[in-house]
């Protein structure tokens, strides 16, 4: 186990999850990544473990083994894997599209967290990669907005039930990841606001995943400073 503690994180093949996994290893945590694809650049690190799982599949979520040491150092779960889901007017979103988004963004992190909270490790922390889209409606993103609002509220309830455990949903802003590329590729019909996202990208206004990773690792190491839901842009000490 790493000198600073151990972190389990989902969705580590790219974007925010990969940046957090890399920084956590550099900082001295051992890291268990979970997802469909292992990032090759981490495989040689002796403090890195990878568990292959498609988090949209119930049996795979329920069977994930937690590779954890019994230790008083922080043991952290970061539920990061997510999908934008289908974009388009709500009336066009079918059962499968709805189900895929809600399963990956809501049901899987809730179940993984429930299993994690039942473990005996003393010093647990739980994070969810939330979104500003939980807090304001975006025309064409009904599934995504609803899923992120659900996970913010889950974090709030979990925090109320477990006052001694740091539990957070962080909102990272618009981050330069493959998910943003997917947003920019949308049609104006499916996502009327797409042009604004293209302009912000062209103007270099997107947040780097590494900045989000620094903010999250700061909160992991300085528990108790933030409310349950916090924007990573608020962490000015990193
Ligand atoms: N980028 C932004 O502006 C932004 C803003 C707010 C919140 N977020 C949130 O940040 C989180 C990470 O997204 P990102 O922006 O870093 O985009 P990303 O690079 O596309 O990362 C998404 C991650 O989720 C994993 N994933 C997708 N489907 C999965 C499945 N069925 N099972 C297991 N893993 C799966 C992907 O891995 P594989 O496809 O390799 O399996 C990937 O590692 C998401 O929860 C997203 O909602 C992003």
Coordinates of C-alpha atoms and ligand atoms in Angstrom, one line a residue:
X1 CA 0.0 0.0 0.0
X2 CA 1.1 3.5 -0.7
X3 CA 2.6 5.7 2.0
X4 CA -0.3 8.2 1.8
X5 CA -3.2 5.7 1.6
X6 CA -5.2 3.9 -1.1
X7 CA -7.6 5.1 -3.7
X8 CA -10.1 3.2 -5.8
X9 CA -11.2 5.1 -8.9
X10 CA -13.5 4.2 -11.8
X11 CA -13.1 5.4 -15.4
X12 CA -9.3 5.7 -15.6
X13 CA -8.7 5.3 -19.3
X14 CA -8.8 9.0 -20.2
X15 CA -9.7 12.5 -19.0
X16 CA -10.3 13.3 -15.3
X17 CA -10.0 9.7 -14.0
X18 CA -6.6 9.2 -15.7
X19 CA -5.3 12.5 -14.4
X20 CA -6.4 11.7 -10.8
X21 CA -4.9 8.1 -11.0
X22 CA -1.6 9.5 -12.2
X23 CA -1.3 12.2 -9.6
X24 CA -2.4 9.9 -6.8
X25 CA 0.4 7.5 -7.7
X26 CA 2.9 10.4 -7.9
X27 CA 1.7 11.6 -4.5
X28 CA 2.2 8.3 -2.8
X29 CA -1.1 6.5 -2.9
X30 CA -1.7 3.0 -4.1
X31 CA -4.4 3.1 -6.8
X32 CA -6.9 0.5 -7.9
X33 CA -8.3 1.6 -11.3
X34 CA -11.6 0.1 -12.4
X35 CA -13.0 0.3 -16.0
X36 CA -13.3 -1.3 -19.4
X37 CA -9.8 -0.2 -20.5
X38 CA -6.5 -0.1 -18.6
X39 CA -4.3 2.9 -19.3
X40 CA -1.0 1.3 -20.6
X41 CA 1.2 4.1 -19.1
X42 CA 0.4 3.0 -15.6
X43 CA 0.8 -0.8 -15.9
X44 CA 4.5 -0.9 -14.7
X45 CA 3.8 1.1 -11.5
X46 CA 4.0 -1.4 -8.5
X47 CA 1.3 0.6 -6.6
X48 CA -1.2 0.3 -9.5
X49 CA -3.8 -2.4 -9.8
X50 CA -6.5 -2.7 -12.4
X51 CA -9.8 -4.4 -12.4
X52 CA -11.6 -4.8 -15.7
X53 CA -15.3 -4.1 -15.4
X54 CA -18.1 -2.7 -17.5
X55 CA -19.9 -0.6 -15.0
X56 CA -23.1 -0.6 -17.0
X57 CA -23.5 -4.4 -16.1
X58 CA -25.0 -5.3 -12.7
X59 CA -23.1 -8.6 -12.3
X60 CA -19.8 -6.9 -13.0
X61 CA -20.4 -4.0 -10.5
X62 CA -21.4 -6.5 -7.8
X63 CA -18.4 -8.7 -8.4
X64 CA -15.7 -6.1 -8.4
X65 CA -13.1 -7.1 -5.7
X66 CA -11.7 -4.3 -3.6
X67 CA -7.9 -4.7 -3.4
X68 CA -7.4 -3.0 -0.1
X69 CA -5.0 -3.2 2.8
X70 CA -6.4 -3.2 6.3
X71 CA -4.8 0.1 7.4
X72 CA -5.7 3.3 9.2
X73 CA -4.4 5.5 6.3
X74 CA -7.2 7.1 4.1
X75 CA -9.1 4.6 1.9
X76 CA -10.8 6.6 -0.8
X77 CA -13.4 5.7 -3.4
X78 CA -13.7 8.0 -6.4
X79 CA -16.8 7.3 -8.6
X80 CA -15.7 9.0 -11.8
X81 CA -16.7 6.8 -14.8
X82 CA -19.6 8.5 -16.6
X83 CA -21.4 9.0 -19.8
X84 CA -23.1 12.0 -21.4
X85 CA -25.8 9.7 -22.6
X86 CA -27.8 10.4 -25.7
X87 CA -28.3 14.1 -26.5
X88 CA -31.5 15.3 -28.1
X89 CA -35.0 16.5 -27.0
X90 CA -36.3 14.4 -24.1
X91 CA -39.2 13.0 -26.1
X92 CA -36.7 11.3 -28.5
X93 CA -34.7 9.5 -25.8
X94 CA -35.6 5.8 -25.7
X95 CA -35.5 3.2 -22.9
X96 CA -32.0 1.8 -23.7
X97 CA -30.5 5.3 -23.9
X98 CA -32.1 6.3 -20.6
X99 CA -31.1 3.1 -18.9
X100 CA -27.5 3.2 -20.0
X101 CA -27.0 6.7 -18.7
X102 CA -28.8 6.2 -15.4
X103 CA -27.0 2.8 -14.8
X104 CA -23.5 4.1 -15.4
X105 CA -24.0 7.6 -13.8
X106 CA -26.3 6.7 -10.9
X107 CA -26.9 3.0 -10.1
X108 CA -23.3 1.7 -10.5
X109 CA -21.7 4.4 -8.2
X110 CA -24.5 4.0 -5.7
X111 CA -24.0 0.2 -5.5
X112 CA -20.2 0.5 -5.5
X113 CA -20.4 3.0 -2.7
X114 CA -22.8 0.8 -0.7
X115 CA -20.4 -2.1 -1.0
X116 CA -17.4 0.2 -0.1
X117 CA -19.2 1.7 3.0
X118 CA -19.7 -1.8 4.3
X119 CA -15.9 -2.5 4.4
X120 CA -14.1 -2.3 7.7
X121 CA -11.4 0.2 6.8
X122 CA -11.4 3.0 9.4
X123 CA -10.6 6.1 7.5
X124 CA -12.9 6.1 4.5
X125 CA -13.7 8.9 2.0
X126 CA -16.1 8.9 -0.9
X127 CA -16.1 11.2 -4.0
X128 CA -18.4 11.4 -7.0
X129 CA -17.5 13.3 -10.2
X130 CA -20.6 15.5 -10.2
X131 CA -21.4 18.3 -12.7
X132 CA -22.7 21.8 -12.9
X133 CA -25.3 20.1 -15.2
X134 CA -26.9 18.8 -12.0
X135 CA -27.7 22.4 -11.0
X136 CA -29.0 24.0 -14.1
X137 CA -31.0 22.6 -17.1
X138 CA -29.3 22.2 -20.4
X139 CA -31.5 21.9 -23.5
X140 CA -30.8 18.5 -25.1
X141 CA -29.1 16.9 -22.0
X142 CA -32.1 15.6 -20.1
X143 CA -30.6 12.2 -19.2
X144 CA -27.2 13.6 -18.2
X145 CA -28.6 16.5 -16.1
X146 CA -31.1 14.2 -14.3
X147 CA -28.3 11.6 -13.6
X148 CA -25.9 14.1 -12.1
X149 CA -28.6 15.7 -10.0
X150 CA -29.4 12.3 -8.7
X151 CA -25.8 11.6 -7.7
X152 CA -25.4 15.0 -6.0
X153 CA -28.4 14.2 -3.9
X154 CA -27.2 10.7 -3.2
X155 CA -23.9 12.2 -1.9
X156 CA -25.9 14.6 0.3
X157 CA -27.9 11.8 1.9
X158 CA -24.9 9.6 2.3
X159 CA -23.1 12.5 4.1
X160 CA -26.0 13.0 6.4
X161 CA -26.1 9.2 7.3
X162 CA -22.3 9.1 7.8
X163 CA -21.2 12.4 9.5
X164 CA -17.7 11.1 10.3
X165 CA -16.9 10.1 6.7
X166 CA -15.8 12.8 4.2
X167 CA -18.3 12.5 1.3
X168 CA -18.2 14.8 -1.7
X169 CA -19.6 15.4 -5.2
X170 CA -17.2 17.8 -7.0
X171 CA -18.1 19.8 -10.0
X172 CA -15.1 20.2 -12.3
X173 CA -16.3 22.8 -14.9
X174 CA -15.8 22.3 -18.6
X175 CA -12.8 20.0 -18.7
X176 CA -10.7 19.2 -21.8
X177 CA -11.5 15.5 -22.1
X178 CA -12.9 13.1 -24.8
X179 CA -16.4 13.8 -23.3
X180 CA -16.1 17.5 -24.3
X181 CA -15.1 16.4 -27.8
X182 CA -18.2 14.3 -27.9
X183 CA -20.3 17.4 -26.9
X184 CA -18.7 19.6 -29.6
X185 CA -19.5 16.9 -32.3
X186 CA -23.2 17.1 -31.5
X187 CA -25.7 18.6 -34.0
X188 CA -27.5 21.9 -33.3
X189 CA -30.7 19.9 -33.5
X190 CA -29.7 17.5 -30.7
X191 CA -27.9 20.2 -28.6
X192 CA -28.9 23.8 -29.4
X193 CA -26.1 25.2 -27.2
X194 CA -23.3 23.4 -29.0
X195 CA -21.8 26.5 -30.6
X196 CA -21.0 28.0 -27.3
X197 CA -19.0 24.9 -26.3
X198 CA -17.1 25.0 -29.6
X199 CA -16.2 28.7 -29.1
X200 CA -15.0 28.1 -25.5
X201 CA -12.8 25.3 -26.7
X202 CA -11.4 27.4 -29.6
X203 CA -10.7 30.2 -27.1
X204 CA -8.7 27.8 -24.9
X205 CA -11.1 28.2 -21.9
X206 CA -11.5 24.6 -20.9
X207 CA -10.0 23.4 -17.6
X208 CA -7.2 20.9 -17.8
X209 CA -7.9 17.4 -16.2
X210 CA -4.6 17.8 -14.3
X211 CA -6.0 20.9 -12.5
X212 CA -9.1 19.0 -11.4
X213 CA -6.9 16.1 -10.2
X214 CA -4.8 18.6 -8.1
X215 CA -7.9 20.0 -6.5
X216 CA -9.4 16.5 -5.7
X217 CA -6.1 15.3 -4.2
X218 CA -6.0 18.4 -2.1
X219 CA -9.4 17.7 -0.6
X220 CA -8.5 14.1 0.0
X221 CA -5.5 15.2 2.0
X222 CA -7.3 18.1 3.7
X223 CA -10.7 16.6 4.7
X224 CA -13.3 18.7 6.4
X225 CA -12.7 22.0 4.5
X226 CA -15.4 21.7 1.8
X227 CA -19.2 21.3 1.7
X228 CA -20.6 18.0 0.3
X229 CA -20.9 19.5 -3.2
X230 CA -18.1 21.8 -4.2
X231 CA -16.6 23.2 -7.4
X232 CA -13.0 22.2 -7.9
X233 CA -12.4 25.8 -9.1
X234 CA -12.9 26.8 -5.5
X235 CA -9.7 25.0 -4.4
X236 CA -7.3 27.9 -4.8
X237 CA -4.5 26.5 -2.7
X238 CA -3.3 24.1 -5.4
Ligands
LIG1 N1 -15.3 16.8 -19.2 C1 -16.2 17.6 -18.6 O1 -16.3 18.8 -18.9 C2 -16.9 17.1 -17.4 C3 -17.7 18.1 -16.7 C4 -18.4 17.7 -15.6 C5 -18.4 16.3 -15.2 N2 -17.7 15.4 -15.9 C6 -17.7 14.0 -15.5 O2 -16.3 13.6 -15.4 C7 -16.3 12.2 -15.4 C8 -15.2 11.7 -16.3 O3 -15.4 12.2 -17.6 P1 -14.3 12.8 -18.5 O4 -14.8 14.2 -18.9 O5 -13.0 12.6 -18.0 O6 -14.5 12.0 -19.9 P2 -13.8 10.7 -20.5 O7 -12.4 10.9 -20.7 O8 -14.7 10.3 -21.6 O9 -13.9 9.6 -19.3 C9 -15.0 8.8 -19.1 C10 -14.5 7.5 -18.4 O10 -15.6 6.7 -18.0 C11 -15.3 5.4 -18.5 N3 -16.4 4.6 -18.8 C12 -17.4 4.9 -19.8 N4 -18.3 3.9 -19.9 C13 -17.9 3.0 -19.0 C14 -18.4 1.7 -18.6 N5 -19.5 1.2 -19.2 N6 -17.8 1.0 -17.7 C15 -16.6 1.4 -17.1 N7 -16.1 2.6 -17.4 C16 -16.7 3.4 -18.3 C17 -14.4 5.6 -19.7 O11 -13.6 4.5 -19.9 P3 -13.7 3.5 -21.2 O12 -14.6 4.1 -22.2 O13 -12.4 3.2 -21.6 O14 -14.4 2.3 -20.6 C18 -13.5 6.8 -19.3 O15 -12.4 6.3 -18.5 C19 -17.7 11.7 -15.9 O16 -18.5 11.3 -14.8 C20 -18.3 13.0 -16.4 O17 -19.7 13.0 -16.3 C21 -16.9 15.8 -17.0

